[in-house]
Amino acid sequence: MEFFQYIPLTEAKELIDSKLDGVYAAPETVPLLDSLGRITAEDIAALTDMPPFDRSTVDGYAVRSDDTYGASEASPALFALAGEVAMGQPATAEIVSGQAMGITTGGMLPPGADAVVMFEHTEMLDANNLLVKDRIAPGENVVAQGEDLQADCAILAMGQKISPQDIGVLAACGCTHITVRKRLEVGIISTGDELVEVGQPVALGQIRDVNSFVLSAMLTELGCSVKRLGIVEDSYDRFYTTLREAVDTCQLVIISGGSSVGARDYTVKAIGALGQPGVLIHGVAVKPGRPTIFGMVDTTPVFGLPGHPMAAMTICEQLVKPAARKMMGQTPPDIISVPAILTRNVASSPGRDDFVNVRLSRQDGRYAATPILGKSGLIRVAAQADGMIHILTNQSGLYEGDPVDVLFIKNPR
Amino acid sequence: MEFFQYIPLTEAKELIDSKLDGVYAAPETVPLLDSLGRITAEDIAALTDMPPFDRSTVDGYAVRSDDTYGASEASPALFALAGEVAMGQPATAEIVSGQAMGITTGGMLPPGADAVVMFEHTEMLDANNLLVKDRIAPGENVVAQGEDLQADCAILAMGQKISPQDIGVLAACGCTHITVRKRLEVGIISTGDELVEVGQPVALGQIRDVNSFVLSAMLTELGCSVKRLGIVEDSYDRFYTTLREAVDTCQLVIISGGSSVGARDYTVKAIGALGQPGVLIHGVAVKPGRPTIFGMVDTTPVFGLPGHPMAAMTICEQLVKPAARKMMGQTPPDIISVPAILTRNVASSPGRDDFVNVRLSRQDGRYAATPILGKSGLIRVAAQADGMIHILTNQSGLYEGDPVDVLFIKNPR
């Protein structure tokens, strides 16, 4: 029987991070709308000023703001109408003092004008003359050239996940195609004589291969391209062959369910046999997820994840996803948790990190985090959870009423 | 010149909601992994117990827990070895008092046994006998049949967005195909003589069509199938024809950028001409986003969104996305905001709802929300924001240090 050398979670994170220097996913260029959710592969700068000219933000009249000095409902200022700015056309005729030119939202401010009076604050005196009933400041109701984005200013840094709002900025800058990271190629091998494919009949003693589906979905959501490589029975030769093929064709390999002693032995032996440096982590002081294996076959990281669904998900969230993000060149997201108040005591053993699933609810304008009790083998617990709380290795538990940080495990929207 | 009848935001939400009764998106059946992020179209119940048999959660020995009574390191209990449970096979041989049977994680508990002792708490005395050095409780290290999911229990309710964790539950239940809602067909028409396609050269006075890209990305992210129907110049006939086609071929139509008086007039006129009841909302007391139009052409909702990018995004978030969710049968998400402390005073006018973009940062274990200042026409403000705060119609502003709820506008992870 083989025992684990459990290393602390923080050490495991640092070790894995240190082995994955350099970005693995090559750049590729995709049409703007296809870049949603992808990772930028370069810094992107604005090519031109945005807006490219002084632009009205309202429907109204372009004027010189000085001319509205003292204007009010009781004592309106008189302006001579000097035509209209045509939408989508350059405004060329200059406004002089005492003149107003009709303009609609988005229209180009004519030379000489420095502000726009809203329609609501004007009244036509006759066909050629306008009363302005409000005083406006220079620049009012105008977005100046370059006020939104200046040419050459950075609009998106390398390593950012592109949001709908970023798509807007990129569109504004005329970017029709974006250079993003290719999806990281992830392979998942399931091990275990007891596993059957989800669609197959289950005999007594057998169980469906749940974990490869969960892990596949988690990494797909992250932006990886995931291949499920099927279930390998506990035969070393077949396992070795499948792992070799996975390492040859994928950039990151996960062995799912291989946490029984037999499967663990195979995993360690095969990783070592396939390349250097081989197995680097063999047990992590974390619950759930202790029997975690990590190794490198040359430049390919291989994770051996525990068989309990909750443990597999926890280690995927804590170790595999950060590795995949790094390999795709993604800057780690900074909003990953929500502050909450714990509704119940939670025990923990010092000397290991603990992760506890919680449900969030609103309570007096704050979030309340209620631990979901249940054994680590239960898949239901994971599906009910909104997030996890992390009890650090030096904490012996948390108490009802303690402030906690709830790590999102699901997209909260 | 036409004036708006501004209705309060809450009234607008209720009115839109009341016009969209019944789910529009038809059900379709997709393979399990393709259901990630989709909306369930029916309640899904477990078909069988999960696990389907009592199952070990550790590597060790199946025993009768009574037999370990009083066992300790100093005074171990003696057991006769009765073979091993083969993984993936039914355990048929019964354990009697004083017997232990080897079992690995995931193995089926043999009849007669009610708990599993971990390897770590045992020692082989000789080839046939085992010492157990710990007392265990009934059910320890075992997940009982049906403990995770019982046959017929609800695992996913209709209207849920399927998460990776849900994929796990569905896999556990043997669901290879899932009935989800089809993606809602959304059409976006851009209006405005000043607009040019993102890839086209921009002449002075012209501007790129940003909003249709942002709106498209926002609704794609939500799970809609979005068609950009191009830019229609301010000609009523062309606009009418395009809108008629959109209403005929899409389930929800957005008119983007049509907030100048001319475009607004076209929008109102065309919606009214195409079907009943026509325009229902013509201005909402919200900033940004006042010149919002909503109407129904028979059963097709049509939104006329403001031209300012920030206003268009705010109204999309507040009115269009809830409508699209309802039409796709999605239960509204319950975690949509994060509590934070405001870092700066924010003024607001009573009589309207205000939305202010903020950036989040961590400060003393809480989030600090810092308003991003900038005119409503700026696209950069949106891209920099993590979320929005909502200042209600009866509030005249918020102060530095006030607790606020920050609504996510981006996936925070």
PDB file of C-alpha atoms in Angstrom, chain A residues 1 3 6 32-33 36 48 50-53 55 57 59 87-90 104-106 108 118-120 139 142-143 147-149 161 163-169 171-176 193-194 198-199 202 204-210 213-214 216-218 220-221 228 259-261 264 290 308 313 317 321 333-339 359-360 362 365-367 375 377-383 386 405 408-413, chain B residues 1 3 6 32-33 36 48 50-53 55 57 59 87-90 104-106 108 118-120 139 142-143 147-149 161 163-169 171-176 193-194 198-199 202 204-210 213-214 216-218 220-221 228 259-261 264 290 308 313 317 321 333-339 359-360 362 365-367 375 377-383 386 405 408-413:
ATOM      1  CA  MET A   1       0.000   0.000   0.000  1.00  0.00           C
ATOM      2  CA  PHE A   3       0.936   6.528   1.137  1.00  0.00           C
ATOM      3  CA  TYR A   6       0.500  15.598   1.079  1.00  0.00           C
ATOM      4  CA  LEU A  32     -15.178  40.486 -33.936  1.00  0.00           C
ATOM      5  CA  LEU A  33     -18.380  38.822 -32.713  1.00  0.00           C
ATOM      6  CA  LEU A  36     -16.755  37.094 -27.257  1.00  0.00           C
ATOM      7  CA  THR A  48      -8.149  56.711 -34.252  1.00  0.00           C
ATOM      8  CA  MET A  50     -13.257  58.206 -30.684  1.00  0.00           C
ATOM      9  CA  PRO A  51     -15.392  60.024 -31.483  1.00  0.00           C
ATOM     10  CA  PRO A  52     -13.452  61.172 -34.551  1.00  0.00           C
ATOM     11  CA  PHE A  53     -15.068  64.635 -34.290  1.00  0.00           C
ATOM     12  CA  ARG A  55     -20.344  65.135 -31.540  1.00  0.00           C
ATOM     13  CA  THR A  57     -25.258  63.925 -27.540  1.00  0.00           C
ATOM     14  CA  ASP A  59     -31.250  66.728 -30.387  1.00  0.00           C
ATOM     15  CA  MET A  87     -26.444  63.483 -40.145  1.00  0.00           C
ATOM     16  CA  GLY A  88     -23.455  61.586 -41.417  1.00  0.00           C
ATOM     17  CA  GLN A  89     -22.088  64.660 -43.184  1.00  0.00           C
ATOM     18  CA  PRO A  90     -19.213  66.918 -42.214  1.00  0.00           C
ATOM     19  CA  THR A 104     -29.541  65.801 -33.964  1.00  0.00           C
ATOM     20  CA  THR A 105     -28.010  63.258 -31.610  1.00  0.00           C
ATOM     21  CA  GLY A 106     -24.722  62.057 -33.050  1.00  0.00           C
ATOM     22  CA  MET A 108     -21.016  66.702 -35.977  1.00  0.00           C
ATOM     23  CA  MET A 118     -31.565  70.784 -26.123  1.00  0.00           C
ATOM     24  CA  PHE A 119     -34.779  71.257 -28.128  1.00  0.00           C
ATOM     25  CA  GLU A 120     -36.701  71.250 -24.860  1.00  0.00           C
ATOM     26  CA  GLY A 139     -18.897  71.537 -24.042  1.00  0.00           C
ATOM     27  CA  VAL A 142     -21.068  67.436 -26.682  1.00  0.00           C
ATOM     28  CA  VAL A 143     -18.572  64.593 -26.647  1.00  0.00           C
ATOM     29  CA  GLU A 147     -12.883  62.226 -25.359  1.00  0.00           C
ATOM     30  CA  ASP A 148     -13.956  58.588 -25.384  1.00  0.00           C
ATOM     31  CA  LEU A 149     -10.791  57.025 -26.761  1.00  0.00           C
ATOM     32  CA  LYS A 161     -11.390  37.780 -21.545  1.00  0.00           C
ATOM     33  CA  SER A 163     -16.827  40.905 -22.700  1.00  0.00           C
ATOM     34  CA  PRO A 164     -19.799  42.288 -24.644  1.00  0.00           C
ATOM     35  CA  GLN A 165     -18.692  45.759 -23.524  1.00  0.00           C
ATOM     36  CA  ASP A 166     -15.215  45.127 -24.916  1.00  0.00           C
ATOM     37  CA  ILE A 167     -16.832  44.110 -28.208  1.00  0.00           C
ATOM     38  CA  GLY A 168     -18.354  47.584 -28.208  1.00  0.00           C
ATOM     39  CA  VAL A 169     -15.002  49.290 -27.724  1.00  0.00           C
ATOM     40  CA  ALA A 171     -16.310  47.922 -32.814  1.00  0.00           C
ATOM     41  CA  ALA A 172     -15.916  51.627 -32.066  1.00  0.00           C
ATOM     42  CA  CYS A 173     -12.269  51.331 -33.086  1.00  0.00           C
ATOM     43  CA  GLY A 174     -13.117  49.586 -36.331  1.00  0.00           C
ATOM     44  CA  CYS A 175     -11.625  46.245 -35.325  1.00  0.00           C
ATOM     45  CA  THR A 176     -13.362  43.683 -37.523  1.00  0.00           C
ATOM     46  CA  ASP A 193     -13.425  -0.813 -13.852  1.00  0.00           C
ATOM     47  CA  GLU A 194     -16.707   0.257 -12.287  1.00  0.00           C
ATOM     48  CA  VAL A 198     -23.569   7.612 -19.524  1.00  0.00           C
ATOM     49  CA  GLY A 199     -25.709   6.147 -22.281  1.00  0.00           C
ATOM     50  CA  VAL A 202     -25.604   0.021 -15.607  1.00  0.00           C
ATOM     51  CA  LEU A 204     -25.087  -3.857 -10.213  1.00  0.00           C
ATOM     52  CA  GLY A 205     -21.723  -2.639  -8.910  1.00  0.00           C
ATOM     53  CA  GLN A 206     -21.244  -0.259 -11.853  1.00  0.00           C
ATOM     54  CA  ILE A 207     -21.619   3.489 -11.909  1.00  0.00           C
ATOM     55  CA  ARG A 208     -21.921   6.080 -14.664  1.00  0.00           C
ATOM     56  CA  ASP A 209     -18.895   8.141 -15.643  1.00  0.00           C
ATOM     57  CA  VAL A 210     -20.042  11.447 -14.153  1.00  0.00           C
ATOM     58  CA  PHE A 213     -18.772  15.199 -18.047  1.00  0.00           C
ATOM     59  CA  VAL A 214     -18.524  17.707 -15.209  1.00  0.00           C
ATOM     60  CA  SER A 216     -15.519  18.670 -19.591  1.00  0.00           C
ATOM     61  CA  ALA A 217     -18.292  21.210 -18.967  1.00  0.00           C
ATOM     62  CA  MET A 218     -16.183  23.232 -16.507  1.00  0.00           C
ATOM     63  CA  THR A 220     -15.566  24.148 -21.935  1.00  0.00           C
ATOM     64  CA  GLU A 221     -17.111  27.015 -19.980  1.00  0.00           C
ATOM     65  CA  ARG A 228     -13.366  12.997 -23.749  1.00  0.00           C
ATOM     66  CA  SER A 259      -7.980   7.714  -7.229  1.00  0.00           C
ATOM     67  CA  SER A 260      -8.412   4.129  -6.129  1.00  0.00           C
ATOM     68  CA  VAL A 261      -5.046   2.656  -5.223  1.00  0.00           C
ATOM     69  CA  ARG A 264      -3.321   5.830  -8.740  1.00  0.00           C
ATOM     70  CA  ARG A 290      -6.463  14.810  -1.155  1.00  0.00           C
ATOM     71  CA  HIS A 308     -15.425  11.734  -5.809  1.00  0.00           C
ATOM     72  CA  MET A 313     -14.688  19.669  -9.063  1.00  0.00           C
ATOM     73  CA  GLU A 317     -11.549  24.811  -9.756  1.00  0.00           C
ATOM     74  CA  LYS A 321      -8.592  25.909 -14.175  1.00  0.00           C
ATOM     75  CA  PRO A 333     -10.003  37.360 -12.960  1.00  0.00           C
ATOM     76  CA  ASP A 334     -10.095  39.659  -9.952  1.00  0.00           C
ATOM     77  CA  ILE A 335     -13.712  39.307  -8.903  1.00  0.00           C
ATOM     78  CA  ILE A 336     -14.046  35.723  -7.875  1.00  0.00           C
ATOM     79  CA  SER A 337     -15.814  35.944  -4.553  1.00  0.00           C
ATOM     80  CA  VAL A 338     -18.680  37.614  -2.751  1.00  0.00           C
ATOM     81  CA  PRO A 339     -18.595  38.567   0.956  1.00  0.00           C
ATOM     82  CA  ARG A 359     -25.868  28.266  -0.913  1.00  0.00           C
ATOM     83  CA  LEU A 360     -26.231  32.033  -0.954  1.00  0.00           C
ATOM     84  CA  ARG A 362     -30.072  37.588   0.738  1.00  0.00           C
ATOM     85  CA  GLY A 365     -28.865  43.555   2.515  1.00  0.00           C
ATOM     86  CA  ARG A 366     -26.015  41.077   2.763  1.00  0.00           C
ATOM     87  CA  TYR A 367     -25.474  37.559   1.551  1.00  0.00           C
ATOM     88  CA  LYS A 375     -20.620  13.430   1.925  1.00  0.00           C
ATOM     89  CA  GLY A 377     -19.226  11.546  -2.990  1.00  0.00           C
ATOM     90  CA  LEU A 378     -22.520  13.331  -3.579  1.00  0.00           C
ATOM     91  CA  ILE A 379     -23.036  15.048  -6.897  1.00  0.00           C
ATOM     92  CA  ARG A 380     -26.269  16.681  -5.733  1.00  0.00           C
ATOM     93  CA  VAL A 381     -24.364  18.828  -3.230  1.00  0.00           C
ATOM     94  CA  ALA A 382     -22.374  20.377  -6.054  1.00  0.00           C
ATOM     95  CA  ALA A 383     -25.405  21.156  -8.170  1.00  0.00           C
ATOM     96  CA  ASP A 386     -23.726  28.641  -5.485  1.00  0.00           C
ATOM     97  CA  ASP A 405     -15.722  34.991   1.130  1.00  0.00           C
ATOM     98  CA  PHE A 408     -18.126  31.494  -7.254  1.00  0.00           C
ATOM     99  CA  ILE A 409     -18.290  28.003  -8.698  1.00  0.00           C
ATOM    100  CA  LYS A 410     -21.073  28.947 -11.072  1.00  0.00           C
ATOM    101  CA  ASN A 411     -21.573  31.975 -13.228  1.00  0.00           C
ATOM    102  CA  PRO A 412     -23.806  33.855 -10.778  1.00  0.00           C
ATOM    103  CA  ARG A 413     -25.983  35.383 -13.484  1.00  0.00           C
TER     104      ARG A 413
ATOM    105  CA  MET B   1     -41.421  68.109 -32.237  1.00  0.00           C
ATOM    106  CA  PHE B   3     -42.278  64.841 -26.431  1.00  0.00           C
ATOM    107  CA  TYR B   6     -41.846  59.013 -19.460  1.00  0.00           C
ATOM    108  CA  LEU B  32     -25.844  16.311 -22.743  1.00  0.00           C
ATOM    109  CA  LEU B  33     -22.641  18.330 -23.187  1.00  0.00           C
ATOM    110  CA  LEU B  36     -24.320  23.621 -21.022  1.00  0.00           C
ATOM    111  CA  THR B  48     -33.005   5.592 -10.614  1.00  0.00           C
ATOM    112  CA  MET B  50     -27.968   7.417  -7.102  1.00  0.00           C
ATOM    113  CA  PRO B  51     -25.842   5.642  -6.188  1.00  0.00           C
ATOM    114  CA  PRO B  52     -27.734   2.558  -7.309  1.00  0.00           C
ATOM    115  CA  PHE B  53     -26.162   0.536  -4.476  1.00  0.00           C
ATOM    116  CA  ARG B  55     -20.946   2.346  -2.208  1.00  0.00           C
ATOM    117  CA  THR B  57     -16.092   6.230  -0.505  1.00  0.00           C
ATOM    118  CA  ASP B  59     -10.096   2.274  -0.056  1.00  0.00           C
ATOM    119  CA  MET B  87     -14.705  -3.139  -8.915  1.00  0.00           C
ATOM    120  CA  GLY B  88     -17.653  -2.916 -11.240  1.00  0.00           C
ATOM    121  CA  GLN B  89     -19.017  -6.243 -10.054  1.00  0.00           C
ATOM    122  CA  PRO B  90     -21.933  -6.973  -7.757  1.00  0.00           C
ATOM    123  CA  THR B 104     -11.742   0.116  -3.091  1.00  0.00           C
ATOM    124  CA  THR B 105     -13.274   3.554  -3.561  1.00  0.00           C
ATOM    125  CA  GLY B 106     -16.514   3.205  -5.489  1.00  0.00           C
ATOM    126  CA  MET B 108     -20.227  -2.038  -3.857  1.00  0.00           C
ATOM    127  CA  MET B 118      -9.914   2.925   5.814  1.00  0.00           C
ATOM    128  CA  PHE B 119      -6.682   1.088   4.971  1.00  0.00           C
ATOM    129  CA  GLU B 120      -4.824   3.608   7.112  1.00  0.00           C
ATOM    130  CA  GLY B 139     -22.634   3.995   7.430  1.00  0.00           C
ATOM    131  CA  VAL B 142     -20.338   4.606   2.668  1.00  0.00           C
ATOM    132  CA  VAL B 143     -22.788   6.453   0.462  1.00  0.00           C
ATOM    133  CA  GLU B 147     -28.458   8.911  -0.610  1.00  0.00           C
ATOM    134  CA  ASP B 148     -27.327  11.236  -3.396  1.00  0.00           C
ATOM    135  CA  LEU B 149     -30.463  11.163  -5.532  1.00  0.00           C
ATOM    136  CA  LYS B 161     -29.760  27.520 -16.897  1.00  0.00           C
ATOM    137  CA  SER B 163     -24.332  24.658 -15.171  1.00  0.00           C
ATOM    138  CA  PRO B 164     -21.336  22.291 -15.317  1.00  0.00           C
ATOM    139  CA  GLN B 165     -22.498  20.916 -11.956  1.00  0.00           C
ATOM    140  CA  ASP B 166     -25.954  20.238 -13.377  1.00  0.00           C
ATOM    141  CA  ILE B 167     -24.284  18.376 -16.263  1.00  0.00           C
ATOM    142  CA  GLY B 168     -22.788  16.144 -13.577  1.00  0.00           C
ATOM    143  CA  VAL B 169     -26.159  15.403 -12.011  1.00  0.00           C
ATOM    144  CA  ALA B 171     -24.784  12.394 -16.306  1.00  0.00           C
ATOM    145  CA  ALA B 172     -25.207  10.586 -12.993  1.00  0.00           C
ATOM    146  CA  CYS B 173     -28.838   9.964 -13.920  1.00  0.00           C
ATOM    147  CA  GLY B 174     -27.934   8.616 -17.339  1.00  0.00           C
ATOM    148  CA  CYS B 175     -29.426  11.529 -19.273  1.00  0.00           C
ATOM    149  CA  THR B 176     -27.632  11.485 -22.607  1.00  0.00           C
ATOM    150  CA  ASP B 193     -27.628  58.196 -41.508  1.00  0.00           C
ATOM    151  CA  GLU B 194     -24.371  58.742 -39.660  1.00  0.00           C
ATOM    152  CA  VAL B 198     -17.457  48.537 -38.578  1.00  0.00           C
ATOM    153  CA  GLY B 199     -15.253  47.375 -41.443  1.00  0.00           C
ATOM    154  CA  VAL B 202     -15.437  56.427 -41.840  1.00  0.00           C
ATOM    155  CA  LEU B 204     -16.025  63.035 -41.367  1.00  0.00           C
ATOM    156  CA  GLY B 205     -19.405  63.226 -39.646  1.00  0.00           C
ATOM    157  CA  GLN B 206     -19.842  59.448 -39.706  1.00  0.00           C
ATOM    158  CA  ILE B 207     -19.486  56.992 -36.886  1.00  0.00           C
ATOM    159  CA  ARG B 208     -19.148  53.217 -36.631  1.00  0.00           C
ATOM    160  CA  ASP B 209     -22.179  51.136 -35.723  1.00  0.00           C
ATOM    161  CA  VAL B 210     -21.071  50.149 -32.226  1.00  0.00           C
ATOM    162  CA  PHE B 213     -22.305  44.753 -31.862  1.00  0.00           C
ATOM    163  CA  VAL B 214     -22.602  45.311 -28.115  1.00  0.00           C
ATOM    164  CA  SER B 216     -25.553  41.326 -30.225  1.00  0.00           C
ATOM    165  CA  ALA B 217     -22.802  40.176 -27.859  1.00  0.00           C
ATOM    166  CA  MET B 218     -24.953  40.756 -24.749  1.00  0.00           C
ATOM    167  CA  THR B 220     -25.505  36.000 -27.534  1.00  0.00           C
ATOM    168  CA  GLU B 221     -24.006  35.665 -24.075  1.00  0.00           C
ATOM    169  CA  ARG B 228     -27.634  41.755 -37.265  1.00  0.00           C
ATOM    170  CA  SER B 259     -33.236  57.766 -30.746  1.00  0.00           C
ATOM    171  CA  SER B 260     -32.828  60.906 -32.790  1.00  0.00           C
ATOM    172  CA  VAL B 261     -36.198  62.537 -33.389  1.00  0.00           C
ATOM    173  CA  ARG B 264     -37.856  57.774 -33.232  1.00  0.00           C
ATOM    174  CA  ARG B 290     -34.841  57.852 -21.421  1.00  0.00           C
ATOM    175  CA  HIS B 308     -25.803  56.325 -26.687  1.00  0.00           C
ATOM    176  CA  MET B 313     -26.520  48.730 -22.708  1.00  0.00           C
ATOM    177  CA  GLU B 317     -29.682  44.876 -19.238  1.00  0.00           C
ATOM    178  CA  LYS B 321     -32.583  40.762 -21.281  1.00  0.00           C
ATOM    179  CA  PRO B 333     -31.255  34.353 -11.712  1.00  0.00           C
ATOM    180  CA  ASP B 334     -31.214  35.172  -8.018  1.00  0.00           C
ATOM    181  CA  ILE B 335     -27.615  36.225  -7.569  1.00  0.00           C
ATOM    182  CA  ILE B 336     -27.258  39.316  -9.651  1.00  0.00           C
ATOM    183  CA  SER B 337     -25.534  41.716  -7.327  1.00  0.00           C
ATOM    184  CA  VAL B 338     -22.711  42.051  -4.843  1.00  0.00           C
ATOM    185  CA  PRO B 339     -22.852  44.261  -1.735  1.00  0.00           C
ATOM    186  CA  ARG B 359     -15.498  49.519 -10.739  1.00  0.00           C
ATOM    187  CA  LEU B 360     -15.150  47.075  -7.867  1.00  0.00           C
ATOM    188  CA  ARG B 362     -11.356  44.803  -2.474  1.00  0.00           C
ATOM    189  CA  GLY B 365     -12.617  42.326   3.249  1.00  0.00           C
ATOM    190  CA  ARG B 366     -15.467  44.076   1.454  1.00  0.00           C
ATOM    191  CA  TYR B 367     -15.972  45.420  -2.030  1.00  0.00           C
ATOM    192  CA  LYS B 375     -20.748  61.197 -20.345  1.00  0.00           C
ATOM    193  CA  GLY B 377     -22.066  58.638 -24.957  1.00  0.00           C
ATOM    194  CA  LEU B 378     -18.774  57.059 -23.936  1.00  0.00           C
ATOM    195  CA  ILE B 379     -18.197  53.413 -24.740  1.00  0.00           C
ATOM    196  CA  ARG B 380     -14.991  53.271 -22.706  1.00  0.00           C
ATOM    197  CA  VAL B 381     -16.922  53.791 -19.470  1.00  0.00           C
ATOM    198  CA  ALA B 382     -18.890  50.629 -20.125  1.00  0.00           C
ATOM    199  CA  ALA B 383     -15.840  48.538 -20.864  1.00  0.00           C
ATOM    200  CA  ASP B 386     -17.569  45.771 -13.420  1.00  0.00           C
ATOM    201  CA  ASP B 405     -25.707  46.686  -4.387  1.00  0.00           C
ATOM    202  CA  PHE B 408     -23.174  42.548 -12.440  1.00  0.00           C
ATOM    203  CA  ILE B 409     -22.973  43.670 -16.034  1.00  0.00           C
ATOM    204  CA  LYS B 410     -20.161  41.272 -16.811  1.00  0.00           C
ATOM    205  CA  ASN B 411     -19.637  37.682 -15.860  1.00  0.00           C
ATOM    206  CA  PRO B 412     -17.460  38.367 -12.815  1.00  0.00           C
ATOM    207  CA  ARG B 413     -15.254  35.350 -13.349  1.00  0.00           C
TER     208      ARG B 413
END
